[in-house]
PDB file of C-alpha atoms in Angstrom:
ATOM      1  CA  MET A   1       0.000   0.000   0.000  1.00 63.00           C
ATOM      2  CA  THR A   2       1.072   3.585  -0.682  1.00 72.00           C
ATOM      3  CA  GLN A   3       0.891   6.203   2.049  1.00 90.00           C
ATOM      4  CA  LEU A   4       0.378   9.904   1.356  1.00 96.00           C
ATOM      5  CA  SER A   5      -0.120  12.570   3.986  1.00 97.00           C
ATOM      6  CA  ALA A   6       0.294  16.276   4.633  1.00 97.00           C
ATOM      7  CA  THR A   7       1.223  17.847   7.946  1.00 97.00           C
ATOM      8  CA  HIS A   8       0.529  21.507   8.772  1.00 97.00           C
ATOM      9  CA  ILE A   9       0.935  22.628   5.158  1.00 98.00           C
ATOM     10  CA  THR A  10       0.440  26.216   4.105  1.00 98.00           C
ATOM     11  CA  ALA A  11       0.588  26.794   0.366  1.00 97.00           C
ATOM     12  CA  GLY A  12      -0.544  29.254  -2.256  1.00 96.00           C
ATOM     13  CA  TYR A  13       0.491  31.483  -5.122  1.00 95.00           C
ATOM     14  CA  GLN A  14       2.662  34.610  -4.954  1.00 91.00           C
ATOM     15  CA  HIS A  15       1.623  36.251  -1.675  1.00 88.00           C
ATOM     16  CA  GLU A  16      -1.816  34.647  -1.300  1.00 94.00           C
ATOM     17  CA  ALA A  17      -2.156  31.614   0.952  1.00 96.00           C
ATOM     18  CA  ILE A  18      -4.793  29.144  -0.275  1.00 97.00           C
ATOM     19  CA  LEU A  19      -4.142  26.255   2.135  1.00 98.00           C
ATOM     20  CA  ARG A  20      -3.686  27.143   5.790  1.00 96.00           C
ATOM     21  CA  GLU A  21      -2.093  24.794   8.331  1.00 96.00           C
ATOM     22  CA  LEU A  22      -3.808  21.802   6.714  1.00 97.00           C
ATOM     23  CA  THR A  23      -3.143  18.286   8.000  1.00 97.00           C
ATOM     24  CA  LEU A  24      -4.496  15.279   6.118  1.00 97.00           C
ATOM     25  CA  ALA A  25      -3.789  11.546   6.027  1.00 95.00           C
ATOM     26  CA  LEU A  26      -5.325   9.802   3.024  1.00 95.00           C
ATOM     27  CA  PRO A  27      -6.666   6.294   3.738  1.00 96.00           C
ATOM     28  CA  GLU A  28      -4.657   3.625   1.942  1.00 95.00           C
ATOM     29  CA  GLY A  29      -6.493   1.523  -0.604  1.00 95.00           C
ATOM     30  CA  GLN A  30      -9.584   3.716  -0.547  1.00 97.00           C
ATOM     31  CA  LEU A  31     -11.249   6.098  -2.974  1.00 97.00           C
ATOM     32  CA  SER A  32     -11.251   9.578  -1.438  1.00 98.00           C
ATOM     33  CA  VAL A  33     -13.178  12.546  -2.834  1.00 98.00           C
ATOM     34  CA  LEU A  34     -12.421  16.207  -2.140  1.00 98.00           C
ATOM     35  CA  ILE A  35     -15.452  18.509  -2.114  1.00 98.00           C
ATOM     36  CA  GLY A  36     -15.951  22.197  -1.487  1.00 97.00           C
ATOM     37  CA  SER A  37     -16.963  25.435  -3.141  1.00 96.00           C
ATOM     38  CA  ASN A  38     -14.958  27.056  -5.922  1.00 94.00           C
ATOM     39  CA  GLY A  39     -11.709  28.558  -4.664  1.00 93.00           C
ATOM     40  CA  CYS A  40     -11.632  26.599  -1.412  1.00 96.00           C
ATOM     41  CA  GLY A  41      -8.282  24.953  -2.210  1.00 96.00           C
ATOM     42  CA  LYS A  42      -9.132  21.548  -3.699  1.00 97.00           C
ATOM     43  CA  SER A  43      -6.915  21.880  -6.784  1.00 96.00           C
ATOM     44  CA  THR A  44      -4.158  23.560  -4.778  1.00 97.00           C
ATOM     45  CA  LEU A  45      -4.212  20.641  -2.346  1.00 97.00           C
ATOM     46  CA  LEU A  46      -3.874  18.114  -5.176  1.00 97.00           C
ATOM     47  CA  LYS A  47      -0.974  20.050  -6.703  1.00 96.00           C
ATOM     48  CA  THR A  48       0.765  20.240  -3.330  1.00 97.00           C
ATOM     49  CA  LEU A  49       0.261  16.530  -2.668  1.00 97.00           C
ATOM     50  CA  ALA A  50       1.634  15.745  -6.148  1.00 96.00           C
ATOM     51  CA  ARG A  51       4.772  17.891  -5.667  1.00 95.00           C
ATOM     52  CA  LEU A  52       3.785  20.380  -8.365  1.00 94.00           C
ATOM     53  CA  LEU A  53       3.516  23.092  -5.724  1.00 95.00           C
ATOM     54  CA  ALA A  54       5.932  23.337  -2.825  1.00 96.00           C
ATOM     55  CA  PRO A  55       4.315  24.198   0.521  1.00 97.00           C
ATOM     56  CA  TRP A  56       5.478  27.364   2.263  1.00 97.00           C
ATOM     57  CA  ASN A  57       5.356  25.506   5.552  1.00 96.00           C
ATOM     58  CA  GLY A  58       4.739  21.912   6.587  1.00 97.00           C
ATOM     59  CA  GLU A  59       5.534  18.680   4.818  1.00 97.00           C
ATOM     60  CA  VAL A  60       4.048  16.228   2.322  1.00 97.00           C
ATOM     61  CA  VAL A  61       5.109  12.657   3.049  1.00 97.00           C
ATOM     62  CA  LEU A  62       4.984   9.831   0.497  1.00 96.00           C
ATOM     63  CA  ASP A  63       5.736   6.347   1.827  1.00 94.00           C
ATOM     64  CA  GLY A  64       7.443   7.678   4.922  1.00 93.00           C
ATOM     65  CA  ALA A  65       9.702  10.297   3.288  1.00 95.00           C
ATOM     66  CA  ASP A  66       9.401  13.964   2.340  1.00 96.00           C
ATOM     67  CA  ILE A  67       8.113  13.908  -1.247  1.00 96.00           C
ATOM     68  CA  HIS A  68      10.430  16.787  -2.218  1.00 94.00           C
ATOM     69  CA  ARG A  69      13.497  14.761  -1.249  1.00 94.00           C
ATOM     70  CA  GLN A  70      12.597  11.802  -3.463  1.00 96.00           C
ATOM     71  CA  PRO A  71      13.793  11.307  -7.073  1.00 95.00           C
ATOM     72  CA  THR A  72      11.321  12.594  -9.637  1.00 94.00           C
ATOM     73  CA  GLN A  73      11.101   9.288 -11.518  1.00 93.00           C
ATOM     74  CA  ALA A  74      10.501   7.344  -8.308  1.00 93.00           C
ATOM     75  CA  VAL A  75       7.626   9.661  -7.414  1.00 96.00           C
ATOM     76  CA  ALA A  76       6.189   9.338 -10.941  1.00 94.00           C
ATOM     77  CA  ARG A  77       6.206   5.550 -10.633  1.00 94.00           C
ATOM     78  CA  THR A  78       4.212   5.816  -7.418  1.00 96.00           C
ATOM     79  CA  LEU A  79       1.874   8.752  -8.018  1.00 96.00           C
ATOM     80  CA  SER A  80       0.037   9.949 -11.128  1.00 95.00           C
ATOM     81  CA  LEU A  81      -1.811  13.248 -11.463  1.00 94.00           C
ATOM     82  CA  LEU A  82      -4.554  14.317 -13.849  1.00 94.00           C
ATOM     83  CA  PRO A  83      -4.732  18.137 -13.542  1.00 91.00           C
ATOM     84  CA  GLN A  84      -7.530  20.421 -14.628  1.00 88.00           C
ATOM     85  CA  GLN A  85      -7.594  21.237 -18.349  1.00 83.00           C
ATOM     86  CA  PRO A  86      -4.285  19.652 -19.416  1.00 88.00           C
ATOM     87  CA  VAL A  87      -2.921  20.627 -22.833  1.00 86.00           C
ATOM     88  CA  ALA A  88      -1.408  18.189 -25.339  1.00 85.00           C
ATOM     89  CA  PRO A  89       1.268  19.181 -27.895  1.00 86.00           C
ATOM     90  CA  GLU A  90      -0.257  20.027 -31.272  1.00 88.00           C
ATOM     91  CA  GLY A  91      -0.634  17.031 -33.589  1.00 91.00           C
ATOM     92  CA  LEU A  92      -0.120  14.405 -30.878  1.00 96.00           C
ATOM     93  CA  ARG A  93      -2.258  11.326 -31.463  1.00 97.00           C
ATOM     94  CA  VAL A  94      -4.322   9.615 -28.786  1.00 97.00           C
ATOM     95  CA  ARG A  95      -2.123   6.515 -28.581  1.00 97.00           C
ATOM     96  CA  GLU A  96       0.977   8.717 -28.356  1.00 97.00           C
ATOM     97  CA  LEU A  97      -0.563  10.717 -25.508  1.00 97.00           C
ATOM     98  CA  VAL A  98      -1.538   7.591 -23.593  1.00 97.00           C
ATOM     99  CA  ALA A  99       1.947   6.151 -24.169  1.00 96.00           C
ATOM    100  CA  LEU A 100       3.443   9.161 -22.362  1.00 95.00           C
ATOM    101  CA  GLY A 101       2.054   7.597 -19.195  1.00 95.00           C
ATOM    102  CA  ARG A 102       4.733   4.925 -19.519  1.00 95.00           C
ATOM    103  CA  HIS A 103       7.592   7.447 -19.545  1.00 93.00           C
ATOM    104  CA  PRO A 104       8.412   7.068 -15.806  1.00 92.00           C
ATOM    105  CA  HIS A 105       8.993   3.347 -16.411  1.00 90.00           C
ATOM    106  CA  GLN A 106      11.617   3.948 -19.123  1.00 84.00           C
ATOM    107  CA  SER A 107      15.367   4.236 -18.711  1.00 75.00           C
ATOM    108  CA  TRP A 108      18.426   3.745 -20.875  1.00 69.00           C
ATOM    109  CA  LEU A 109      18.514   0.163 -19.592  1.00 69.00           C
ATOM    110  CA  SER A 110      14.787  -0.427 -20.005  1.00 70.00           C
ATOM    111  CA  GLN A 111      13.259   0.755 -23.258  1.00 81.00           C
ATOM    112  CA  TRP A 112       9.723   0.256 -24.605  1.00 84.00           C
ATOM    113  CA  SER A 113       8.527  -3.242 -23.782  1.00 88.00           C
ATOM    114  CA  GLU A 114       5.601  -5.596 -24.295  1.00 91.00           C
ATOM    115  CA  ARG A 115       4.467  -4.609 -20.800  1.00 92.00           C
ATOM    116  CA  ASP A 116       4.340  -0.949 -21.843  1.00 94.00           C
ATOM    117  CA  GLU A 117       2.383  -1.821 -24.986  1.00 95.00           C
ATOM    118  CA  ALA A 118      -0.070  -3.936 -22.971  1.00 96.00           C
ATOM    119  CA  CYS A 119      -0.623  -1.103 -20.451  1.00 96.00           C
ATOM    120  CA  VAL A 120      -1.397   1.366 -23.247  1.00 97.00           C
ATOM    121  CA  ASP A 121      -3.800  -1.026 -24.980  1.00 97.00           C
ATOM    122  CA  ASP A 122      -5.526  -1.788 -21.683  1.00 95.00           C
ATOM    123  CA  ALA A 123      -5.905   1.912 -20.858  1.00 95.00           C
ATOM    124  CA  LEU A 124      -7.354   2.634 -24.313  1.00 96.00           C
ATOM    125  CA  ALA A 125      -9.817  -0.239 -23.943  1.00 94.00           C
ATOM    126  CA  ARG A 126     -10.879   0.743 -20.419  1.00 91.00           C
ATOM    127  CA  THR A 127     -11.634   4.294 -21.559  1.00 92.00           C
ATOM    128  CA  ASP A 128     -13.382   3.245 -24.790  1.00 91.00           C
ATOM    129  CA  LEU A 129     -10.767   4.900 -27.014  1.00 96.00           C
ATOM    130  CA  LEU A 130      -9.460   2.046 -29.166  1.00 97.00           C
ATOM    131  CA  THR A 131     -11.299   3.290 -32.247  1.00 97.00           C
ATOM    132  CA  LEU A 132      -9.884   6.787 -31.706  1.00 97.00           C
ATOM    133  CA  ALA A 133      -6.306   5.719 -30.990  1.00 97.00           C
ATOM    134  CA  ASP A 134      -4.917   7.172 -34.233  1.00 97.00           C
ATOM    135  CA  ARG A 135      -6.843  10.450 -34.094  1.00 97.00           C
ATOM    136  CA  PRO A 136      -5.044  13.697 -33.192  1.00 96.00           C
ATOM    137  CA  VAL A 137      -5.927  14.714 -29.645  1.00 96.00           C
ATOM    138  CA  ASP A 138      -6.817  18.246 -30.750  1.00 93.00           C
ATOM    139  CA  SER A 139      -9.458  16.850 -33.133  1.00 94.00           C
ATOM    140  CA  LEU A 140     -11.437  15.207 -30.325  1.00 93.00           C
ATOM    141  CA  SER A 141     -14.497  16.515 -28.542  1.00 90.00           C
ATOM    142  CA  GLY A 142     -14.051  17.790 -24.997  1.00 88.00           C
ATOM    143  CA  GLY A 143     -15.336  14.555 -23.522  1.00 88.00           C
ATOM    144  CA  GLN A 144     -13.168  12.356 -25.750  1.00 92.00           C
ATOM    145  CA  ARG A 145     -10.124  14.462 -24.926  1.00 92.00           C
ATOM    146  CA  GLN A 146     -10.815  14.108 -21.198  1.00 90.00           C
ATOM    147  CA  ARG A 147     -11.007  10.326 -21.551  1.00 92.00           C
ATOM    148  CA  ALA A 148      -7.659  10.347 -23.389  1.00 94.00           C
ATOM    149  CA  TRP A 149      -6.002  12.121 -20.470  1.00 94.00           C
ATOM    150  CA  ILE A 150      -7.592   9.684 -18.030  1.00 93.00           C
ATOM    151  CA  ALA A 151      -6.244   6.841 -20.177  1.00 95.00           C
ATOM    152  CA  MET A 152      -2.750   8.294 -19.876  1.00 96.00           C
ATOM    153  CA  ALA A 153      -3.064   8.294 -16.072  1.00 95.00           C
ATOM    154  CA  VAL A 154      -4.346   4.711 -16.161  1.00 94.00           C
ATOM    155  CA  ALA A 155      -1.444   3.631 -18.396  1.00 96.00           C
ATOM    156  CA  GLN A 156       1.028   5.112 -15.914  1.00 96.00           C
ATOM    157  CA  ASP A 157      -0.112   2.270 -13.626  1.00 94.00           C
ATOM    158  CA  THR A 158       0.755   3.862 -10.304  1.00 95.00           C
ATOM    159  CA  PRO A 159      -0.553   2.633  -6.941  1.00 95.00           C
ATOM    160  CA  LEU A 160      -1.730   6.176  -6.156  1.00 97.00           C
ATOM    161  CA  MET A 161      -3.816   8.323  -8.521  1.00 96.00           C
ATOM    162  CA  LEU A 162      -4.789  11.979  -8.035  1.00 97.00           C
ATOM    163  CA  LEU A 163      -7.453  13.344 -10.389  1.00 97.00           C
ATOM    164  CA  ASP A 164      -8.767  16.896 -10.523  1.00 96.00           C
ATOM    165  CA  GLU A 165     -12.349  16.847 -11.798  1.00 94.00           C
ATOM    166  CA  PRO A 166     -11.958  13.714 -13.975  1.00 94.00           C
ATOM    167  CA  THR A 167     -15.587  13.930 -15.135  1.00 92.00           C
ATOM    168  CA  SER A 168     -15.292  17.450 -16.586  1.00 87.00           C
ATOM    169  CA  PHE A 169     -16.752  17.801 -20.105  1.00 85.00           C
ATOM    170  CA  LEU A 170     -18.286  14.305 -19.950  1.00 90.00           C
ATOM    171  CA  ASP A 171     -21.949  13.507 -20.464  1.00 91.00           C
ATOM    172  CA  LEU A 172     -23.706  11.526 -17.738  1.00 92.00           C
ATOM    173  CA  THR A 173     -23.089   8.159 -19.388  1.00 91.00           C
ATOM    174  CA  HIS A 174     -19.346   8.726 -19.661  1.00 90.00           C
ATOM    175  CA  GLN A 175     -19.208  10.255 -16.172  1.00 92.00           C
ATOM    176  CA  LEU A 176     -20.527   7.000 -14.764  1.00 93.00           C
ATOM    177  CA  GLU A 177     -18.205   4.940 -16.981  1.00 91.00           C
ATOM    178  CA  VAL A 178     -15.151   6.862 -15.753  1.00 91.00           C
ATOM    179  CA  LEU A 179     -16.219   6.658 -12.118  1.00 94.00           C
ATOM    180  CA  ASP A 180     -16.958   2.942 -12.486  1.00 94.00           C
ATOM    181  CA  LEU A 181     -13.492   2.498 -14.017  1.00 92.00           C
ATOM    182  CA  LEU A 182     -11.811   4.328 -11.137  1.00 94.00           C
ATOM    183  CA  LYS A 183     -13.813   2.378  -8.571  1.00 95.00           C
ATOM    184  CA  ALA A 184     -12.801  -0.881 -10.278  1.00 93.00           C
ATOM    185  CA  LEU A 185      -9.130   0.152 -10.225  1.00 92.00           C
ATOM    186  CA  ASN A 186      -9.511   0.905  -6.535  1.00 94.00           C
ATOM    187  CA  ARG A 187     -11.376  -2.280  -5.702  1.00 94.00           C
ATOM    188  CA  ASP A 188      -9.685  -4.813  -7.982  1.00 90.00           C
ATOM    189  CA  ALA A 189      -6.153  -3.402  -8.285  1.00 88.00           C
ATOM    190  CA  GLY A 190      -5.956  -1.918  -4.795  1.00 91.00           C
ATOM    191  CA  LYS A 191      -5.129   1.577  -6.033  1.00 93.00           C
ATOM    192  CA  THR A 192      -5.482   4.521  -3.665  1.00 96.00           C
ATOM    193  CA  ILE A 193      -7.447   7.166  -5.554  1.00 97.00           C
ATOM    194  CA  VAL A 194      -8.017  10.805  -4.630  1.00 98.00           C
ATOM    195  CA  MET A 195     -10.202  12.986  -6.828  1.00 97.00           C
ATOM    196  CA  VAL A 196     -12.062  16.264  -6.888  1.00 97.00           C
ATOM    197  CA  LEU A 197     -15.760  16.064  -7.762  1.00 97.00           C
ATOM    198  CA  HIS A 198     -18.396  18.795  -7.832  1.00 94.00           C
ATOM    199  CA  ASP A 199     -21.451  16.533  -7.968  1.00 96.00           C
ATOM    200  CA  LEU A 200     -22.186  15.739  -4.312  1.00 97.00           C
ATOM    201  CA  ASN A 201     -24.461  12.834  -5.104  1.00 97.00           C
ATOM    202  CA  LEU A 202     -21.930  11.116  -7.358  1.00 97.00           C
ATOM    203  CA  ALA A 203     -19.273  11.798  -4.721  1.00 98.00           C
ATOM    204  CA  CYS A 204     -21.405  10.067  -2.090  1.00 98.00           C
ATOM    205  CA  ARG A 205     -22.071   7.141  -4.395  1.00 98.00           C
ATOM    206  CA  TYR A 206     -18.424   6.407  -5.202  1.00 98.00           C
ATOM    207  CA  ALA A 207     -16.399   7.653  -2.225  1.00 98.00           C
ATOM    208  CA  ASP A 208     -15.157   5.549   0.653  1.00 98.00           C
ATOM    209  CA  HIS A 209     -13.756   8.671   2.285  1.00 98.00           C
ATOM    210  CA  MET A 210     -14.673  12.331   1.802  1.00 98.00           C
ATOM    211  CA  VAL A 211     -12.890  15.551   2.692  1.00 98.00           C
ATOM    212  CA  ALA A 212     -14.793  18.844   2.716  1.00 98.00           C
ATOM    213  CA  LEU A 213     -12.652  21.969   2.378  1.00 98.00           C
ATOM    214  CA  LYS A 214     -13.594  25.519   3.328  1.00 97.00           C
ATOM    215  CA  HIS A 215     -11.276  28.524   3.038  1.00 96.00           C
ATOM    216  CA  GLY A 216      -8.190  26.322   2.725  1.00 96.00           C
ATOM    217  CA  ARG A 217      -8.881  24.223   5.788  1.00 97.00           C
ATOM    218  CA  ILE A 218     -10.559  20.872   6.371  1.00 97.00           C
ATOM    219  CA  HIS A 219     -14.114  21.484   7.512  1.00 98.00           C
ATOM    220  CA  ALA A 220     -15.140  17.807   7.773  1.00 98.00           C
ATOM    221  CA  GLN A 221     -13.854  14.392   6.762  1.00 97.00           C
ATOM    222  CA  GLY A 222     -14.971  10.799   7.072  1.00 98.00           C
ATOM    223  CA  THR A 223     -17.524   8.603   5.349  1.00 98.00           C
ATOM    224  CA  PRO A 224     -20.157  10.188   3.085  1.00 98.00           C
ATOM    225  CA  ASP A 225     -22.633   9.810   5.956  1.00 98.00           C
ATOM    226  CA  ASP A 226     -20.282  11.781   8.208  1.00 97.00           C
ATOM    227  CA  VAL A 227     -19.583  14.575   5.741  1.00 98.00           C
ATOM    228  CA  VAL A 228     -22.697  15.153   3.625  1.00 98.00           C
ATOM    229  CA  THR A 229     -25.147  16.453   6.192  1.00 98.00           C
ATOM    230  CA  GLU A 230     -27.539  19.360   5.893  1.00 97.00           C
ATOM    231  CA  VAL A 231     -25.458  21.376   8.360  1.00 97.00           C
ATOM    232  CA  ASN A 232     -22.161  20.731   6.551  1.00 98.00           C
ATOM    233  CA  VAL A 233     -23.626  21.468   3.109  1.00 97.00           C
ATOM    234  CA  ARG A 234     -24.991  24.756   4.401  1.00 96.00           C
ATOM    235  CA  GLU A 235     -21.691  25.728   6.022  1.00 96.00           C
ATOM    236  CA  VAL A 236     -19.413  24.621   3.151  1.00 97.00           C
ATOM    237  CA  PHE A 237     -21.538  25.596   0.136  1.00 96.00           C
ATOM    238  CA  GLU A 238     -23.923  28.159   1.661  1.00 94.00           C
ATOM    239  CA  LEU A 239     -26.704  25.993   0.289  1.00 94.00           C
ATOM    240  CA  ASP A 240     -29.999  24.973   1.838  1.00 95.00           C
ATOM    241  CA  CYS A 241     -30.821  21.332   1.178  1.00 96.00           C
ATOM    242  CA  ARG A 242     -32.341  18.173   2.510  1.00 97.00           C
ATOM    243  CA  VAL A 243     -30.249  15.030   2.803  1.00 98.00           C
ATOM    244  CA  ILE A 244     -32.041  11.690   2.606  1.00 98.00           C
ATOM    245  CA  ALA A 245     -30.907   8.100   2.106  1.00 97.00           C
ATOM    246  CA  ASP A 246     -30.566   7.209  -1.572  1.00 97.00           C
ATOM    247  CA  PRO A 247     -33.258   4.537  -2.126  1.00 96.00           C
ATOM    248  CA  PHE A 248     -31.002   2.506  -4.433  1.00 96.00           C
ATOM    249  CA  PHE A 249     -27.488   2.884  -3.024  1.00 96.00           C
ATOM    250  CA  GLY A 250     -28.130   3.699   0.635  1.00 97.00           C
ATOM    251  CA  VAL A 251     -25.740   6.670   0.623  1.00 97.00           C
ATOM    252  CA  PRO A 252     -26.637  10.308   1.342  1.00 98.00           C
ATOM    253  CA  LEU A 253     -28.683  11.987  -1.380  1.00 98.00           C
ATOM    254  CA  CYS A 254     -28.565  15.795  -1.387  1.00 97.00           C
ATOM    255  CA  ILE A 255     -31.651  17.631  -2.590  1.00 96.00           C
ATOM    256  CA  PRO A 256     -30.731  21.315  -2.995  1.00 95.00           C
ATOM    257  CA  PHE A 257     -33.241  24.118  -2.365  1.00 91.00           C
ATOM    258  CA  GLY A 258     -31.135  27.182  -3.088  1.00 77.00           C
ATOM    259  CA  ARG A 259     -28.466  29.466  -1.740  1.00 78.00           C
ATOM    260  CA  ALA A 260     -28.633  29.817   2.020  1.00 70.00           C
ATOM    261  CA  PRO A 261     -28.742  33.306   3.565  1.00 70.00           C
ATOM    262  CA  SER A 262     -25.335  34.460   4.780  1.00 63.00           C
ATOM    263  CA  SER A 263     -24.915  33.893   8.489  1.00 55.00           C
TER     264      SER A 263
END
């Protein structure tokens, strides 16, 4: 199992702190979902956990060691990140993009192998992209392009995956397909998965563990039942709602009424 945690991290951009003294230990082998209003720090937290953003204070620890003291390739073999709105080089084809996920596994002693080819083919199949494998990425629709980036993260085959809004630009059918894929990777391959989702009801349906952020701090964390309550939704999103048990899945189901009056 892969361990990832943050201790008392403060991080941000230029002179603006986004995360403030945040401490978080992500459960191993579980699917965790980060929720919160726009600008609360979800994407900044993912970037800091993935070593793309160095914290001003505190420490991010991957498998018992400061992530910033570990070799870049070693980190990339352990942790993959799908950021918001990634951009592919012009003219790059889908298969070529997905194959980039295998780059951390290459070295001058270990070139492209049958294992690499199998991982790329598997990722293309899992994301329903085999028929589009030879298309330029910039010719795809928004949803197809998002699936190509997810396929690259899948091909990287790391025990820990961080995904920032992986269902962006996808219609409902493909949202469910992607979330089912990630849940299967978590359940069957034992991957620890952390992702940002905006749809509270889908978050409740797929998450083992949830973290609600507000103003750069953790407001609540635990199971969906612990986190998605009427009080927490009002405090985190300033939204009046009712929370009932989903009649099919038994998880919290949020029924929004509208923006709550400011307290």
